[in-house]
Each structure stands twice: as structure tokens, then as C-alpha cells.
Tab-separated table of C-alpha atoms in Angstrom:
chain	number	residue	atom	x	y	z
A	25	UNK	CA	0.692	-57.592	-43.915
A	26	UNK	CA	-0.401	-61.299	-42.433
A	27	UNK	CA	2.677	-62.412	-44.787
A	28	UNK	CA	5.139	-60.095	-42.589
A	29	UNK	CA	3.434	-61.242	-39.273
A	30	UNK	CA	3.903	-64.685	-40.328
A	31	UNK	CA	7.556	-64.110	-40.946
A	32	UNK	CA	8.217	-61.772	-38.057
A	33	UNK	CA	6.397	-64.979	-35.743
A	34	UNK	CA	8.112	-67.525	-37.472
A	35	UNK	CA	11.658	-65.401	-36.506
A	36	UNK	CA	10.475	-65.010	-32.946
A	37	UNK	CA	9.654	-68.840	-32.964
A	38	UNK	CA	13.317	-69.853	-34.414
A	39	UNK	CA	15.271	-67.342	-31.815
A	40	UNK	CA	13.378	-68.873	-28.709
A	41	UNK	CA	13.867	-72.364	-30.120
A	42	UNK	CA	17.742	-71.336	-30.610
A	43	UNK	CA	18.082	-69.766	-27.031
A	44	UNK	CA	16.172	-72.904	-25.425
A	45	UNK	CA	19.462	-74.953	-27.242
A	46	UNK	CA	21.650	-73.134	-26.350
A	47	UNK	CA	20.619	-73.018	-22.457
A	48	UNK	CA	20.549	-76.832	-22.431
A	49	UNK	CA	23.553	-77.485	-24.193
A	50	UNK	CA	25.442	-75.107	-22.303
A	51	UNK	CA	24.087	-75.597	-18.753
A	52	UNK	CA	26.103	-75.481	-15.989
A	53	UNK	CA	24.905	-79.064	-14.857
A	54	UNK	CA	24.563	-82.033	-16.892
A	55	UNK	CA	21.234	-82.830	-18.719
A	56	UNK	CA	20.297	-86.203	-20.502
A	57	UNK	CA	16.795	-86.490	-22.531
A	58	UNK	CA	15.433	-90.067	-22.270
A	59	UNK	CA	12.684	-91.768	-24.732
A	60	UNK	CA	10.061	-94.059	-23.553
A	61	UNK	CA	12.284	-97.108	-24.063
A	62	UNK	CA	15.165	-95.533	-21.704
A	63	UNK	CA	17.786	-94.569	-24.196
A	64	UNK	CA	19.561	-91.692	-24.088
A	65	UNK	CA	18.538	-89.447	-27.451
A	66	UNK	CA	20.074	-86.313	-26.373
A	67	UNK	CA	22.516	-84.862	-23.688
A	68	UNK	CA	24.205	-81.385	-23.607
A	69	UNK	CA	28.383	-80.710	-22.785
A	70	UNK	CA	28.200	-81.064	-19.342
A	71	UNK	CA	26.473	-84.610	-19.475
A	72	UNK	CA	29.154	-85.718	-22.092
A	73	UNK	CA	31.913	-85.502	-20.518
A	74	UNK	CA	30.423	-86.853	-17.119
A	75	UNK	CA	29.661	-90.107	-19.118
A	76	UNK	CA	32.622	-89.658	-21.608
A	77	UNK	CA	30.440	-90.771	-24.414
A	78	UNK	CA	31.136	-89.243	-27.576
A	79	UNK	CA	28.487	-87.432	-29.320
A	80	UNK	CA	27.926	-89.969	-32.453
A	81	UNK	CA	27.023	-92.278	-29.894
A	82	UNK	CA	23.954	-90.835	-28.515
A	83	UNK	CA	20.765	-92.335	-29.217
A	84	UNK	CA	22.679	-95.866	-28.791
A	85	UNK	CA	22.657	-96.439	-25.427
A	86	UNK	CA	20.629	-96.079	-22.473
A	87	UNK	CA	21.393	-94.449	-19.156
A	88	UNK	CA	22.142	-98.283	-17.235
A	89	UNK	CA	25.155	-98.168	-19.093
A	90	UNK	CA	27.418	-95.772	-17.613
A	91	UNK	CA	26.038	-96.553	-13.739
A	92	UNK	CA	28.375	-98.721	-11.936
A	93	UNK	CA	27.108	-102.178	-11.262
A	94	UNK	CA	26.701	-101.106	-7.223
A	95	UNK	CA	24.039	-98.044	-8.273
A	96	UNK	CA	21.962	-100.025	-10.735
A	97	UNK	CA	19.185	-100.988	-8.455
A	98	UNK	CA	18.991	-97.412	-7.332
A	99	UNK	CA	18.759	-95.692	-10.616
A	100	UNK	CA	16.375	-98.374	-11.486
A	101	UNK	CA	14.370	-97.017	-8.237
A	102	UNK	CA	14.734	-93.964	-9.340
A	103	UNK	CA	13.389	-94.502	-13.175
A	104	UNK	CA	10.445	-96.534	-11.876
A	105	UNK	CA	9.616	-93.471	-8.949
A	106	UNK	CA	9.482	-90.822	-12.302
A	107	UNK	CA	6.365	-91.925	-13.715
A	108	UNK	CA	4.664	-92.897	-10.408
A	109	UNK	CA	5.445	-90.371	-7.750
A	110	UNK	CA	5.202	-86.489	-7.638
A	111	UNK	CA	7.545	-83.562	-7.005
A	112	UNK	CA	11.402	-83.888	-7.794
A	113	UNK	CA	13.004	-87.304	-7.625
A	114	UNK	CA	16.940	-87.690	-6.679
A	115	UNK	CA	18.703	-90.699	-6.704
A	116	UNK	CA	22.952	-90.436	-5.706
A	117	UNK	CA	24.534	-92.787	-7.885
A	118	UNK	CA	28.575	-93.909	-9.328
A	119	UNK	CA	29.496	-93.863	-12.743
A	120	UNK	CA	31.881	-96.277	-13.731
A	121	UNK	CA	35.351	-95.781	-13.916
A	122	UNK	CA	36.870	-93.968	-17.351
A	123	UNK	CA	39.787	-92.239	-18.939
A	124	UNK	CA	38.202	-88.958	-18.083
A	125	UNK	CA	37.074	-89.598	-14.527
A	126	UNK	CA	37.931	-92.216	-11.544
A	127	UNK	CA	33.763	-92.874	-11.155
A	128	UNK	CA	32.826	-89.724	-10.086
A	129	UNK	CA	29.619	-89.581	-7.595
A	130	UNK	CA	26.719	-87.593	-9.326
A	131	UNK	CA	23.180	-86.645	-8.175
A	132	UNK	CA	20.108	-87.725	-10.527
A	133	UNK	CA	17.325	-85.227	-10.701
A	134	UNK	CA	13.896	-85.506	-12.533
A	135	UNK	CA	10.541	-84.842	-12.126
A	136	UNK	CA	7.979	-87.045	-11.414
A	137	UNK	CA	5.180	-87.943	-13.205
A	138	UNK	CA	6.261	-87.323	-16.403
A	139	UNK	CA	5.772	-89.778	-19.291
A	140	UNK	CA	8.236	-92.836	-19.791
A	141	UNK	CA	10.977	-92.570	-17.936
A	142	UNK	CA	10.902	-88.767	-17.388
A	143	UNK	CA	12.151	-86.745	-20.359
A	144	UNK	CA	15.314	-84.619	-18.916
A	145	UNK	CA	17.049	-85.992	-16.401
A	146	UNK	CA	19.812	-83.494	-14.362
A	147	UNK	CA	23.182	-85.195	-14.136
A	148	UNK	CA	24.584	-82.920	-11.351
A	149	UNK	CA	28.561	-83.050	-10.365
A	150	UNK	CA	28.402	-83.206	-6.460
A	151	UNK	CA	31.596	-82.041	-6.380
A	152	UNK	CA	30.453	-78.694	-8.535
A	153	UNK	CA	27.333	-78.031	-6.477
A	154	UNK	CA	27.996	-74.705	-5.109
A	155	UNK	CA	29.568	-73.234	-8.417
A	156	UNK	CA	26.250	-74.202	-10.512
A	157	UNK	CA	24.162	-72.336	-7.075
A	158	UNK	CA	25.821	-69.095	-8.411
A	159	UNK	CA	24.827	-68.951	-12.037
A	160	UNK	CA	21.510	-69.452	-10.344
A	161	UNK	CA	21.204	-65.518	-10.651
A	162	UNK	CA	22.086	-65.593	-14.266
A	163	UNK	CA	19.274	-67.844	-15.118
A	164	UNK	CA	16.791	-65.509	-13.713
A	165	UNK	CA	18.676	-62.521	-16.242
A	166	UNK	CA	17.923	-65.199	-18.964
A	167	UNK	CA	14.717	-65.845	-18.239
A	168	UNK	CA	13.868	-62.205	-18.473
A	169	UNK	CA	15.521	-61.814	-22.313
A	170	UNK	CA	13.629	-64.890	-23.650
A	171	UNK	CA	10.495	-63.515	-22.130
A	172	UNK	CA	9.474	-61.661	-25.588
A	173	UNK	CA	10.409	-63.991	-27.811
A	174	UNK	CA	8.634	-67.226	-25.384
A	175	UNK	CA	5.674	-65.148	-24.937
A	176	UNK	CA	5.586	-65.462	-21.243
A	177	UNK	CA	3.523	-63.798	-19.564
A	178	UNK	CA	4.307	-60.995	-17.185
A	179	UNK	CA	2.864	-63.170	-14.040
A	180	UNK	CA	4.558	-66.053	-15.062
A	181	UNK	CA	7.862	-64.542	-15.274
A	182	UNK	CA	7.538	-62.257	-11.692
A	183	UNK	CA	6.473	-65.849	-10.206
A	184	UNK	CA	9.719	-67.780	-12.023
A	185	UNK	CA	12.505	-64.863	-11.058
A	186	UNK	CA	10.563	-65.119	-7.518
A	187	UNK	CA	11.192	-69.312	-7.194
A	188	UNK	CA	15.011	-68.517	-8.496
A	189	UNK	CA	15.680	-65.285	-6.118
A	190	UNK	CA	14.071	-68.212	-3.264
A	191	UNK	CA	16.428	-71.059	-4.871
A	192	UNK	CA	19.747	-68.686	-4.555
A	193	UNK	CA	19.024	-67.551	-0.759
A	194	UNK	CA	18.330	-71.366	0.753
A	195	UNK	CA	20.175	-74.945	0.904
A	196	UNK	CA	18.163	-76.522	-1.860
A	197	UNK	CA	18.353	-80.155	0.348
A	198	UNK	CA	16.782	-78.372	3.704
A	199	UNK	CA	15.489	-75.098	2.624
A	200	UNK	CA	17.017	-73.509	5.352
A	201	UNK	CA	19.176	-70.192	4.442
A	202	UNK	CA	22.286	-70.403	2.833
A	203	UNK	CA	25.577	-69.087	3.548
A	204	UNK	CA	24.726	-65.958	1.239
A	205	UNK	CA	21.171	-65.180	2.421
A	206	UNK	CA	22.980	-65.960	6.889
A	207	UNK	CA	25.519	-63.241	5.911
A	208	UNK	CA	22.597	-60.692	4.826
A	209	UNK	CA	20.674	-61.341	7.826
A	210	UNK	CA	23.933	-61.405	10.127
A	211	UNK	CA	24.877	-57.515	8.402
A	212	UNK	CA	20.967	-56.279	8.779
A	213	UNK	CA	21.198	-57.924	12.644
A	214	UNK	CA	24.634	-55.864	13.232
A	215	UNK	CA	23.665	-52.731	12.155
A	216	UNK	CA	21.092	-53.147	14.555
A	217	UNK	CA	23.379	-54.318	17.405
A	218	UNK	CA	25.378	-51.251	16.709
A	219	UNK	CA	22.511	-49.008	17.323
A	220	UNK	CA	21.569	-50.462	20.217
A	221	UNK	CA	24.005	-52.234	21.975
A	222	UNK	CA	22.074	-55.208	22.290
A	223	UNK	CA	24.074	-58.745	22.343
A	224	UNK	CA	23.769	-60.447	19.434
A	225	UNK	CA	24.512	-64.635	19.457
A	226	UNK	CA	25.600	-67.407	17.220
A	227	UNK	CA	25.342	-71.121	17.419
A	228	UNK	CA	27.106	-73.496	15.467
A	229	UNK	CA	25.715	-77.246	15.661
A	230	UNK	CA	27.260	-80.533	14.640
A	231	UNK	CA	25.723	-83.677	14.485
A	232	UNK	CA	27.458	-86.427	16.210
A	233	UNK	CA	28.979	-89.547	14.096
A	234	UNK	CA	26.937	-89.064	11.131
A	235	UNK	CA	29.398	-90.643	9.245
A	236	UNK	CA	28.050	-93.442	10.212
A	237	UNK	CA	24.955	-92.693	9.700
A	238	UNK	CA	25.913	-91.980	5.479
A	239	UNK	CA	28.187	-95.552	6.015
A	240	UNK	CA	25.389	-97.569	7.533
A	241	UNK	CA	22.343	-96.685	5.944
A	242	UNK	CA	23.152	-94.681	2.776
A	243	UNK	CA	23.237	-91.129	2.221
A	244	UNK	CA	19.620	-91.053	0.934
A	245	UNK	CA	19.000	-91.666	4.594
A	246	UNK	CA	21.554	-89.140	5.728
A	247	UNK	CA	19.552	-86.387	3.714
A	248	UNK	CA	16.622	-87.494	5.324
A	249	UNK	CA	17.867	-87.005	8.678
A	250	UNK	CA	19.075	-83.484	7.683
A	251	UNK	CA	15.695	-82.296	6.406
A	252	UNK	CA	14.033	-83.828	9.753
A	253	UNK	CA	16.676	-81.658	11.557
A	254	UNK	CA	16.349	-78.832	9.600
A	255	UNK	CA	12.266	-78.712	10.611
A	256	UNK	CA	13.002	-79.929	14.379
A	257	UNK	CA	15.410	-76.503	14.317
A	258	UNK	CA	12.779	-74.297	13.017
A	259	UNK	CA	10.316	-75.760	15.214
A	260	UNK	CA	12.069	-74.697	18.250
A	261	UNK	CA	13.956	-71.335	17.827
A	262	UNK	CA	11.809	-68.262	17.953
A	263	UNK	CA	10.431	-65.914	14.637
A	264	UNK	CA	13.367	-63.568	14.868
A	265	UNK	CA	16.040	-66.353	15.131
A	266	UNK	CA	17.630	-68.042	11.601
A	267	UNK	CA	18.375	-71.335	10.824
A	268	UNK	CA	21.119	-72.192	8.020
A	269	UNK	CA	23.113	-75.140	6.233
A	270	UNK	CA	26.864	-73.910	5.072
A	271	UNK	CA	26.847	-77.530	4.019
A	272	UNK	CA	27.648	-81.333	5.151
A	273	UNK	CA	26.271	-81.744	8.809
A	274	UNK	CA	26.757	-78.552	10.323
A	275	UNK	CA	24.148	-76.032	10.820
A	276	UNK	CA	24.367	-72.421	12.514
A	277	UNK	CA	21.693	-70.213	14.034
A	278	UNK	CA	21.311	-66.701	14.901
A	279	UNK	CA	19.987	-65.026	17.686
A	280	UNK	CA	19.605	-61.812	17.792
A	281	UNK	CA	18.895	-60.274	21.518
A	282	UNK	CA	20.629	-63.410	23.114
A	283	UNK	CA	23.152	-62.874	26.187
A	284	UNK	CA	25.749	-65.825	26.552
A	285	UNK	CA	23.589	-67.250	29.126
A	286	UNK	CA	20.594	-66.863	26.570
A	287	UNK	CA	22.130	-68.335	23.994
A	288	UNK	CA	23.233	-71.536	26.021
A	289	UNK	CA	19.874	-72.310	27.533
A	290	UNK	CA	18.521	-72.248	24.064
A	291	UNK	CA	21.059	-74.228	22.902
A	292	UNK	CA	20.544	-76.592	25.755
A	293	UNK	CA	16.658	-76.758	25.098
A	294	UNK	CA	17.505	-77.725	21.118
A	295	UNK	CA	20.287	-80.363	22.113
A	296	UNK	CA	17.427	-81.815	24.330
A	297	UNK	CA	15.038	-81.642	22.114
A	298	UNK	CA	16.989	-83.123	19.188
A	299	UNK	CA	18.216	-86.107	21.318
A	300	UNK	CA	14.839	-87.013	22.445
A	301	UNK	CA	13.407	-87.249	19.174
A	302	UNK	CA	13.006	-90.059	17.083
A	303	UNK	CA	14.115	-89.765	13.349
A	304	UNK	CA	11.990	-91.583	10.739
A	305	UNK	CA	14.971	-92.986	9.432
A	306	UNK	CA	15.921	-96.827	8.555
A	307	UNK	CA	13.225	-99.414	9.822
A	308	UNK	CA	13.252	-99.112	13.316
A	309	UNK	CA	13.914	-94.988	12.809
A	310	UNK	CA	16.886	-93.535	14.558
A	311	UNK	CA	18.015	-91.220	17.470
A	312	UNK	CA	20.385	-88.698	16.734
A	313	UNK	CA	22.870	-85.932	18.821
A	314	UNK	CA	24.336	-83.131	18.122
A	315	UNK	CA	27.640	-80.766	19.791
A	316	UNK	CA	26.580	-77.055	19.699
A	317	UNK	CA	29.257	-74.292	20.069
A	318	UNK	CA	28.234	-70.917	21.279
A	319	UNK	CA	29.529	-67.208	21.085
A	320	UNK	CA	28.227	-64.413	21.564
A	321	UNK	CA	29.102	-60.294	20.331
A	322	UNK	CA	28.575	-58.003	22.677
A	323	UNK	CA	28.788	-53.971	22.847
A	324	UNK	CA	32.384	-52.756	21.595
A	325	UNK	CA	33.642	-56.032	20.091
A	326	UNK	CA	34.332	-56.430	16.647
A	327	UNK	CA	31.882	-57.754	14.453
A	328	UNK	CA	33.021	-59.477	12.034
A	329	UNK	CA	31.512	-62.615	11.341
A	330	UNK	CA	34.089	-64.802	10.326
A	331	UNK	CA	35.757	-64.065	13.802
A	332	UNK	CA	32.440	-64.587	15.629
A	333	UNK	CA	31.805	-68.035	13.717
A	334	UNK	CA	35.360	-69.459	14.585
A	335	UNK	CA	35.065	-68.853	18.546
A	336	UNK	CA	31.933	-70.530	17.775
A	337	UNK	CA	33.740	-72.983	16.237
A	338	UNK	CA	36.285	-73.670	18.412
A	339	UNK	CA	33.576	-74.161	21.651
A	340	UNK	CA	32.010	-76.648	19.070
A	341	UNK	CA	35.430	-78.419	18.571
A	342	UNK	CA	35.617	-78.637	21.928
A	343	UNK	CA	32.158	-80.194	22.991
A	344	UNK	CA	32.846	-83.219	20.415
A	345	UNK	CA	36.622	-83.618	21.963
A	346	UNK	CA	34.827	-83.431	25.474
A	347	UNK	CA	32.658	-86.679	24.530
A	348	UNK	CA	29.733	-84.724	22.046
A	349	UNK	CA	26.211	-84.028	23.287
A	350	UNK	CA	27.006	-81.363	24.614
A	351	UNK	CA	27.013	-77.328	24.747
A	352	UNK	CA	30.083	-75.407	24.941
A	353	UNK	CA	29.985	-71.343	25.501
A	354	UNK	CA	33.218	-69.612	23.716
A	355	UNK	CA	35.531	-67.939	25.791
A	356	UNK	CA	38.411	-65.284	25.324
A	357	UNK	CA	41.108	-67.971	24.602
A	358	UNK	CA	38.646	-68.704	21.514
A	359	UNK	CA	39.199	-65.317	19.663
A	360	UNK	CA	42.654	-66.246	18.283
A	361	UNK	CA	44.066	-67.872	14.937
A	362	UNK	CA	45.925	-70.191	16.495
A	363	UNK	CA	45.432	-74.220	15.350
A	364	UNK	CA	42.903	-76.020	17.343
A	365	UNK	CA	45.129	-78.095	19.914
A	366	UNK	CA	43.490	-81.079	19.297
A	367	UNK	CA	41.975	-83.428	16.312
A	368	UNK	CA	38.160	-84.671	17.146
A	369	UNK	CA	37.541	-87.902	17.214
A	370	UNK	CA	35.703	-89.215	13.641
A	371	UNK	CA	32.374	-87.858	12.979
């Protein structure tokens, strides 16, 4: 009988050590295991065609080696921060140029405080970002079917599908909801509105020339200024209101209960706010604006939200033409398809 558990463990053991391959080598997102010394000793599919190195090769080269010469003092940052620091580290960095990419941008992800360099390392396509947020779900199916075989406990696993379920409803830079988790509020808020006729608003919210904010100062610093703006928006919206991130600089809130005039003056009071408040951004820290775009659904109008968002959208469009800093309520003229009449000015 101890023979047969010892077999039937040893099984177990083998399966969960083949599933644990298999979800690294076939992860959606690069991965790269460092040694002490910095060379790479293991990477899955993903991370070998990124870096176009051919599988033989591994365990002869180290990381440096496929980072253009303009990134290398960031990723060496970044490998020095690993050991030292806690919580995630991410570095943005260029690969150089080869036959099976132009020197794609990637994002380098690790946690800190791990030994050597950092063990795994997350090579993650920028460009691919939102595909690899919807297998995001899958993992937490995953995680469930290696539960037996991992021995994981039934806390631990209700507290890891938890932290993915959180993961797949928020923008992983700001933490503020993402486009999936606005939607779900938006249809909970409209059935609502329907019941009770009460108006139900949307603002849309640019912030002005942060290209040059990414040009000047790096876009390290540019997702610094979106966090800061992310908690500066929570701050001053009320409980019932939501903050999200569809992506790049543009953020949207909803407010349910808002009139038109409501939804301006809180606009107004967040433009203020925003513009008075210094970033702590660069050396001297920075002072940033934004354009805001309002529109409102009232009783009887239709509700879907793509319609709402581009009156929105087109009040936005026409705050930043207008000279930005600004808030712009939509109008009739803004329900329509037609092409914006105008191009803004560069961000």
C-alpha cells in the first residue's frame, strides 16, 4: 500500500511539473528565466521569437544582448531595482533590430526582491497587451485544474481566482476599471435609468499635450503621471461615480443621477482641480491639463453606449480644437456619424 501511494504521488508530482511547462512555454506573454550571473537559461515561445534567438542558443547569452544600445542603462536599472526594491518592477525597453522584427518596444516585468537578478522575467509585446488581458480568464480555469495535482489549498486558490477576476475588471497601470468592467457598470446604471427616469451622465477626459510629456521625459514618467491622475480622479468624484482607462491618455467617468448642468460643474471642479495640482513628476514635478467632453442620457433617448460615448467624444474634440482646458457639454448636432469637421491640434 505505501508502494502505490508512492507511485500514485510521484504521478501527481510529474503531471503538475508537466502542466507548470507547459503554462510557461506556452504563455501568452514572453517569459525569460535568468541565473545569478544574468544569462538567460531558459525562455518559453513567446520570448523566442521576441528575441529571435534560436533555442540551442539559450544558456549562452545574457539578456544585455538583445536590448538596443539606447535601453541598456534602463534594463540595467531595472536588474539592479530586482534584488533591492519590493513589489513588481517594469522597465520599457527596444530590442534591436532583426529579421523577425524592426526593434519592437516591449515591457520588462519582474518581481522584486528575488535572488540574483530575479528568476522570470515577463517579456510583454506592448503592441499585444489587450489580447494577453483576455486569456486572463483562462488562467483562473487553469488554476482551478492544477489545484489537485499542486495541492493548493482551497483558501489559496478562492484568494488567486479572486486577484485574477480583480486583474481582468481594471487597467493593470492605474487600477481604475477597464473597458469590460465600465460597460457592466454602464448596463447595471441603465437598467436603473430605465426604471426611473433619472439622467444618467458621461465624461470623457483628455489630457492636454502629453505627447510631450512621453517625448520629454520618458514614458516611465508618463505612467507616473497617469497613476497620479488616476488617484486625483477618484479623490474627487463621489462613491457612486466610476473612474476608467480605455487606454493611452484618455479616461471616462460615470455619473449616475447627473443632469447636463450636473455633470459640467463636476467636470469643471475636476479640470480645476487637476490643473492646480502639482504632479511629482521630473525634478521640479509638473503641472498638467486636461479637455473634458460631456453628455448626458436622459428619459426616452437611446441608450446605447457607444452613441452616448461619441457625443461625448465629439464635445471633447471640440474643447482641445477650442484651445484645451476646457469643458465642453454635447449637443444635438453631436448625435450623428458624420466625420469630425476638424483635426486637433497634436496631443
Amino acid at each position: 500500500m505505501q508502494n502505490e501511494a508512492l507511485i500514485e504521488m510521484r504521478a501527481a508530482t510529474e503531471e503538475a511539473l508537466e502542466r507548470y511547462t507547459a503554462l510557461y512555454d506556452f504563455a501568452p506573454v514572453g517569459y525569460v528565466t535568468l541565473n545569478r550571473t544574468g544569462m538567460i537559461e531558459r525562455a518559453n515561445h513567446v520570448a523566442l521569437t521576441l528575441l529571435d534567438i534560436p533555442q540551442h542558443q539559450i544558456g549562452q547569452k545574457r539578456l544585455e544582448a538583445f536590448i538596443s544600445d539606447s535601453s541598456q542603462s534602463d534594463l540595467a536599472h531595472f536588474l539592479r531595482s530586482l534584488p533591492d526594491n519590493s513589489g513588481i518592477e517594469r522597465c520599457e525597453v527596444a530590442l534591436k533590430p532583426t529579421s523577425a522584427n524592426l526593434g519592437a518596444s516591449i515591457i520588462l516585468e519582474g518581481r522584486c526582491g528575488q535572488p540574483g537578478h530575479g528568476d522570470n522575467i515577463a517579456l510583454i509585446d506592448i503592441t499585444k497587451w489587450r489580447k494577453a488581458e483576455q486569456l486572463l480568464s483562462q488562467r483562473s480555469l487553469e488554476l482551478q485544474q492544477m489545484n489537485q495535482a499542486l495541492s493548493i489549498s482551497v483558501s489559496d486558490l478562492i484568494e488567486a481566482r479572486k486577484s485574477m477576476e480583480i486583474m481582468a475588471m481594471h487597467d493593470q497601470l492605474t487600477g481604475l476599471a477597464n473597458r469590460h468592467k465600465f460597460l457592466q457598470t454602464y448596463a447595471v446604471e441603465v437598467e436603473r435609468h430605465n426604471r426611473t427616469l433619472r439622467p444618467l451622465s458621461l465624461l470623457v477626459i483628455d489630457i492636454d499635450y502629453f505627447k510631450n510629456v512621453n517625448d520629454r521625459l520618458g514614458h516611465l514618467a508618463g505612467d507616473t503621471c497617469l497613476r497620479a491622475l488616476a488617484t486625483l480622479m477618484e479623490r474627487n468624484v463621489r462613491t457612486a461615480d466610476l473612474v476608467g482607462r480605455f487606454g493611452g491618455e484618455e479616461f471616462v467617468i460615470l455619473l449616475p443621477d447627473s443632469d447636463a448642468e450636473g455633470a459640467v460643474a463636476a467636470a469643471e471642479n475636476l479640470r480645476d482641480e487637476i490643473k492646480s495640482t502639482k504632479l511629482d513628476v521630473g525634478n521640479e514635478g509638473l503641472y498638467l491639463t486636461v479637455s473634458i467632453g460631456t453628455a448626458t442620457l436622459e428619459a426616452g433617448q437611446p441608450v446605447d453606449f457607444d452613441r452616448l460615448m461619441r457625443r461625448a467624444d465629439r464635445a471633447l474634440y471640440r474643447a482641445k480644437a477650442a484651445g484645451r482646458n476646457m469643458v465642453t457639454m454635447s449637443t444635438e448636432a453631436d448625435d450623428t456619424n458624420a466625420p469630425l469637421p476638424f483635426t486637433p491640434p497634436s496631443k
